[in-house]
Tab-separated table of C-alpha atoms and ligand atoms in Angstrom:
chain	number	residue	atom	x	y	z
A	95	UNK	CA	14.059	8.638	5.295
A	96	UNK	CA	11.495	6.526	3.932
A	97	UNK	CA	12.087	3.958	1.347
A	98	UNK	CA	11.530	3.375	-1.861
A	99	UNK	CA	8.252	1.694	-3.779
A	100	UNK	CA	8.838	0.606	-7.249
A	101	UNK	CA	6.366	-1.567	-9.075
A	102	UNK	CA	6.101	-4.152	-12.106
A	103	UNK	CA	3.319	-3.987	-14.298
A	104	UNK	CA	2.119	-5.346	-17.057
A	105	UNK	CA	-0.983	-7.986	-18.599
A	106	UNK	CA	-0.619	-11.525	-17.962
A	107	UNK	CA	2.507	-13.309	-20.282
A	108	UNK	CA	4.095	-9.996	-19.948
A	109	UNK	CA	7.327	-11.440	-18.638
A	110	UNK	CA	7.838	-9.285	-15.609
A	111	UNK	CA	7.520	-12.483	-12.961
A	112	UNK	CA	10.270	-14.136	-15.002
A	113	UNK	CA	12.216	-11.272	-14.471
A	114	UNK	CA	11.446	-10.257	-10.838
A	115	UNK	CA	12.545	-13.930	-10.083
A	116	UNK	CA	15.869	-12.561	-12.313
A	117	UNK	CA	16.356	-9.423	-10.278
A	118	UNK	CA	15.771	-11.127	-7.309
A	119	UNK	CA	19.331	-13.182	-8.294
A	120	UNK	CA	21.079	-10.261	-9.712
A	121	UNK	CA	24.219	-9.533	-7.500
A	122	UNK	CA	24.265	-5.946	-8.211
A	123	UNK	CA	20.257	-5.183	-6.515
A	124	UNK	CA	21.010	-7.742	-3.653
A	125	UNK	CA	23.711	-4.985	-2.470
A	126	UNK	CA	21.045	-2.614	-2.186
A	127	UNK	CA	19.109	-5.614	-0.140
A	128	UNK	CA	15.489	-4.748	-1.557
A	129	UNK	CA	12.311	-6.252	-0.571
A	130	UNK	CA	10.732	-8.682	-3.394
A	131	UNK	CA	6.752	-8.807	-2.829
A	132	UNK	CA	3.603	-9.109	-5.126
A	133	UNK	CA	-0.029	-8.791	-5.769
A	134	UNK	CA	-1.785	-10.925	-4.915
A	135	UNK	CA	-0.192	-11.927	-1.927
A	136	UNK	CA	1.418	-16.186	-1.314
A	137	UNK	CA	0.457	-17.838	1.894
A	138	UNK	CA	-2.058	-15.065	3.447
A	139	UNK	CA	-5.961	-15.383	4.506
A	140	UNK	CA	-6.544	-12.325	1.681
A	141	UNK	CA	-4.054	-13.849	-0.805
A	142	UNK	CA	-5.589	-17.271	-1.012
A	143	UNK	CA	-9.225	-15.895	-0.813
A	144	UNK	CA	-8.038	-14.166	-4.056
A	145	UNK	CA	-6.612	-16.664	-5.406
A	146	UNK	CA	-9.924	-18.931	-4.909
A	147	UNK	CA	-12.278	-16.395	-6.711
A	148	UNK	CA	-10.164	-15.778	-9.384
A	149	UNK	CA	-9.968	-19.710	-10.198
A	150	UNK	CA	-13.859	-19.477	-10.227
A	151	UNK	CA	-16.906	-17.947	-11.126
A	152	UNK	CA	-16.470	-15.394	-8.820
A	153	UNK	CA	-18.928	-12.034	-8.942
A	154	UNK	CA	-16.254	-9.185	-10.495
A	155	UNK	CA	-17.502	-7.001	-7.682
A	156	UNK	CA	-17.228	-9.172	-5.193
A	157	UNK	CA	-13.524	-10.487	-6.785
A	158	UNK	CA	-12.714	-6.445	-6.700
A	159	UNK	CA	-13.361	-6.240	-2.680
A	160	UNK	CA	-10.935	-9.206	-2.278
A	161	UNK	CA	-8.335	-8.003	-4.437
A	162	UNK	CA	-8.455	-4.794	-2.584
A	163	UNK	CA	-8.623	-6.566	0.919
A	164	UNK	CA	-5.313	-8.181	0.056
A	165	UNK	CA	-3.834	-4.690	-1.312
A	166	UNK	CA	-4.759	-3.803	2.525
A	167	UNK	CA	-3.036	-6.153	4.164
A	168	UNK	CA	-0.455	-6.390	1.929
A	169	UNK	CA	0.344	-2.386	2.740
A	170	UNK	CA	-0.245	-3.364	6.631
A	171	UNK	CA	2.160	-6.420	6.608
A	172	UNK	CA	4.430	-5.397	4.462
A	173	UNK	CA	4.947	-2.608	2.259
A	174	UNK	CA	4.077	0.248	4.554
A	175	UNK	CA	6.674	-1.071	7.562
A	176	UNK	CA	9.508	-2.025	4.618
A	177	UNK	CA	8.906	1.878	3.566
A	178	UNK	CA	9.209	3.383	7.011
A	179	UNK	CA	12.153	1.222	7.750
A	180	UNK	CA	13.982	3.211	4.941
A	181	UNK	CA	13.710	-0.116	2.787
A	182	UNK	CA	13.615	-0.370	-1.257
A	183	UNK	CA	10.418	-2.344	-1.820
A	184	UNK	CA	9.871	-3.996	-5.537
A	185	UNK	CA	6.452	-5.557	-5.927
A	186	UNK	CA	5.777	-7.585	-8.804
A	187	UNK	CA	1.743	-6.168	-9.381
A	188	UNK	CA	0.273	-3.139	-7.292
A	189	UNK	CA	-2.681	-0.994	-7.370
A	190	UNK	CA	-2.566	-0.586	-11.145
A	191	UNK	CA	-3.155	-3.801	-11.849
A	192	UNK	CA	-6.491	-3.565	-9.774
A	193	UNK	CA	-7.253	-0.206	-11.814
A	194	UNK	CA	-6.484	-1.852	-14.894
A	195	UNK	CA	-7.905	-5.153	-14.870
A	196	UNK	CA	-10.959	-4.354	-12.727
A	197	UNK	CA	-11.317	-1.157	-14.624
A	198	UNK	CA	-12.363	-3.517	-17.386
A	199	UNK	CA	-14.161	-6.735	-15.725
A	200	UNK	CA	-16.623	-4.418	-13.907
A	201	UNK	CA	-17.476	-2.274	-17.182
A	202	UNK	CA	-20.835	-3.483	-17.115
A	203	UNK	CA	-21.642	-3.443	-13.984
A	204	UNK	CA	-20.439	0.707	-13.246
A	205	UNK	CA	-20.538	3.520	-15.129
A	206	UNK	CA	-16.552	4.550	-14.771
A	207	UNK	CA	-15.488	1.816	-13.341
A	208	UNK	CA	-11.887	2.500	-13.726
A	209	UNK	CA	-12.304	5.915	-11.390
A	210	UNK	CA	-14.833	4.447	-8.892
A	211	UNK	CA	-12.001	1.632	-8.129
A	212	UNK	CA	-9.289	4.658	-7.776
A	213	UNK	CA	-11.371	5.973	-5.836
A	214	UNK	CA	-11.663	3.302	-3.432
A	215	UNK	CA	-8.220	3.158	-2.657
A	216	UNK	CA	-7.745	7.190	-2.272
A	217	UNK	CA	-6.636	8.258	0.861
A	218	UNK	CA	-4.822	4.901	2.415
A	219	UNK	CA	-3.408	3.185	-0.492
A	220	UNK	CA	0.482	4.530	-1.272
A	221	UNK	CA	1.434	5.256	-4.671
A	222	UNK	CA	4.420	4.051	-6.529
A	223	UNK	CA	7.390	5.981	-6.509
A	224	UNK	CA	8.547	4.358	-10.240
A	225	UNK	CA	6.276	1.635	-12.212
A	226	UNK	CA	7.628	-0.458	-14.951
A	227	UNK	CA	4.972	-1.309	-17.465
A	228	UNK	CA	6.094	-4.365	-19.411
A	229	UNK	CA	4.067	-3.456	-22.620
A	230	UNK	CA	3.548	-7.051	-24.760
A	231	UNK	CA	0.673	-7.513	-28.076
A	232	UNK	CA	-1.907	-9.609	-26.094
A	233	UNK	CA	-1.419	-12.015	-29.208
A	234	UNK	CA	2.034	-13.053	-28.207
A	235	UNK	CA	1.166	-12.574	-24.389
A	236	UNK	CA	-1.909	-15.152	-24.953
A	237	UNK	CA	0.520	-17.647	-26.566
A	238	UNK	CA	3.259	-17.459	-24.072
A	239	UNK	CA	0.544	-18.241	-21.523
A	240	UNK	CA	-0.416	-21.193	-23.426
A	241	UNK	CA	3.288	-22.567	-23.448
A	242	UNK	CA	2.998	-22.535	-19.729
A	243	UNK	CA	-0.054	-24.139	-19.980
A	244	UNK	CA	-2.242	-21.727	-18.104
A	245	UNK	CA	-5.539	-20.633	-18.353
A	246	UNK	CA	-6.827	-17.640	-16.711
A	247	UNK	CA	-10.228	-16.191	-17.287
A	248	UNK	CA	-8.264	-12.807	-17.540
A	249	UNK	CA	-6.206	-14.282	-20.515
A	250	UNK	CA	-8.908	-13.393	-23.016
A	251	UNK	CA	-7.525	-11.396	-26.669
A	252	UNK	CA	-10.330	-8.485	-26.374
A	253	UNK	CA	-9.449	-8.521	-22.370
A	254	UNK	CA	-6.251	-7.856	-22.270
A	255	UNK	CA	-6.427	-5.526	-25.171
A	256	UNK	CA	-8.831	-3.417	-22.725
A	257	UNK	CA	-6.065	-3.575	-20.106
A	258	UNK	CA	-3.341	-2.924	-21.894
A	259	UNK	CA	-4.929	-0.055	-23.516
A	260	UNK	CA	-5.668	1.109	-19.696
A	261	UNK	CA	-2.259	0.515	-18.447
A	262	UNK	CA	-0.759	2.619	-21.736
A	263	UNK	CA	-2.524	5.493	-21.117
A	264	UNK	CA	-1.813	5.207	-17.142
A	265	UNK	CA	1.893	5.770	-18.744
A	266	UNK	CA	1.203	8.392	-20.983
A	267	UNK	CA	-0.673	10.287	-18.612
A	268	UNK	CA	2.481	9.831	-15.783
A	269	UNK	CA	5.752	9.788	-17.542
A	270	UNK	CA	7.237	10.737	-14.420
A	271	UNK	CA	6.124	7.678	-12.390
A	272	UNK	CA	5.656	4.893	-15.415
A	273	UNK	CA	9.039	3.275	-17.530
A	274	UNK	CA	7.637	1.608	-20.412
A	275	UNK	CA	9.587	-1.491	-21.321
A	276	UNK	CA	9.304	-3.428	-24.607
A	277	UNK	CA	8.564	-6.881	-23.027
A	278	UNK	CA	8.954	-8.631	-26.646
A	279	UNK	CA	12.392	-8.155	-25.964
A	280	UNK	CA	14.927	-11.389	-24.214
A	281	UNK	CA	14.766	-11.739	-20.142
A	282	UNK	CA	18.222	-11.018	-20.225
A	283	UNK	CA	17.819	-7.996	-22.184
A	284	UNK	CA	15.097	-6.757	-20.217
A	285	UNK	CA	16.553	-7.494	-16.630
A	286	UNK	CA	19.376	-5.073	-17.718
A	287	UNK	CA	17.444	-2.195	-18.890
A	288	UNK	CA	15.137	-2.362	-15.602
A	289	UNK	CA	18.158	-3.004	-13.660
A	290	UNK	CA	20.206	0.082	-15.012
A	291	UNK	CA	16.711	2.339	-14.769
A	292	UNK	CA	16.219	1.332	-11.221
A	293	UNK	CA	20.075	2.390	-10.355
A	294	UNK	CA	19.356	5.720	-12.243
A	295	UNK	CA	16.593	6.269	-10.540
A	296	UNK	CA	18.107	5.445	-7.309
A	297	UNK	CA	20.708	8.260	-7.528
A	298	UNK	CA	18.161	10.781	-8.579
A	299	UNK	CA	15.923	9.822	-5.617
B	486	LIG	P1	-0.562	-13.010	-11.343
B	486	LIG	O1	-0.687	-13.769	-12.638
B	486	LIG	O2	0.394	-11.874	-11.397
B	486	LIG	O3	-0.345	-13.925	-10.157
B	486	LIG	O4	-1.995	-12.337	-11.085
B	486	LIG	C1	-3.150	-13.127	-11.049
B	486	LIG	C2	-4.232	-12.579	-11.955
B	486	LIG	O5	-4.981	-11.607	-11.231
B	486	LIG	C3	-3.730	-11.904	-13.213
B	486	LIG	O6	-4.552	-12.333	-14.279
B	486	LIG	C4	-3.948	-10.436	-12.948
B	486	LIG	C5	-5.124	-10.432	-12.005
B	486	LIG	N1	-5.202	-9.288	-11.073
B	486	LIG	C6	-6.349	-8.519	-11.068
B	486	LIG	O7	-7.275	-8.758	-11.836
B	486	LIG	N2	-6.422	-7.484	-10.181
B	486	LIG	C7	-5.439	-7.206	-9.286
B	486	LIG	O8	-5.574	-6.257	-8.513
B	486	LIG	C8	-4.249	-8.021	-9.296
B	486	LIG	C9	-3.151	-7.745	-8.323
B	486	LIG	C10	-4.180	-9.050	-10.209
């Protein structure tokens, strides 16, 4: 039986790294011996070309093709063979994020630029089987970012107010596929709501 694909979304300072690297400890998931991956990719040709543009002034269109490259070889290397081996695969960012974020740095450049990027990954990408969407106010997202001292170009208010918006509606428009989480709320607190919805969802699937 193939495996299954769950994925953590959310705009930057959402919290869901912090608590991937939590569920990645967590005694009770290591029994069910999951894969932990993300998007972008560490350590690959794809993943640091990505990483590169998006620490420069990199074209949006061109930055799209390279996030998508790495979505490629990410499903090549290792999501598609974890999911044929039967394996539970959690990856911290997926093809939302793409649809999201892209959705809004390339809305001056295409006319529905949120549907030409789905479109681009119809027909070889593999959709989620259950998304988290750690939902956060950009305002407090923007200052947790600025405790850990980083600045992205994609950490803008107005930005991430576009993406957010994009990811809500993603979840209103999928309630079968999205869980949205209140990401305002502790790591501790959070790990154990995602923790008892992936177990639930685990005996339903
Ligand atoms: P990270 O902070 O999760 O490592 O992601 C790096 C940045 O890249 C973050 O600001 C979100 C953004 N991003 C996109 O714009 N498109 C994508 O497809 C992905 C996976 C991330």
């Amino acid at each position: 039986m193939r495996g299954k694909l769950i994925t953590l979304e959310g705009i930057d300072g959402s919290g869901k790294s912090t608590v991937a690297e939590r569920l990645q400890k967590n005694p009770e998931i290591q029994t069910l011996k999951p894969i932990f991956t993300r998007e972008p990719t560490r350590g690959t040709l794809t993943g640091n070309a990505v990483e590169k543009a998006i620490q420069s002034d990199t074209d949006q269109l061109a930055e799209l093709f390279l996030f998508t490259a790495d979505h490629a070889e990410h499903l090549a290397k290792v999501v598609r063979p974890a999911l044929e081996s039967g394996k539970l695969v959690i990856s911290d960012r997926y093809s939302d994020s793409r649809y999201a974020y892209q959705g809004m740095t390339l809305k001056t450049r295409l006319e529905n630029p949120l549907e030409w990027v789905k479109d681009l990954h119809r027909g070889w990408t593999i959709v989620p089987d259950l998304t988290f969407l750690f939902d956060i106010r950009p305002e407090v997202s923007i200052e947790r970012c600025g405790k850990r001292g980083e600045q992205s170009k994609f950490e803008k208010l107005e930005f991430l107010r576009g993406v957010r918006e994009i990811f809500l509606r993603f979840a209103a428009e999928d309630p079968e596929r999205f869980i949205v989480i209140d990401a305002f709320h502790s790591p501790e607190y959070i790990e154990k709501e995602v923790m008892e919805k992936i177990l639930e969802f685990l005996s339903r699937n």
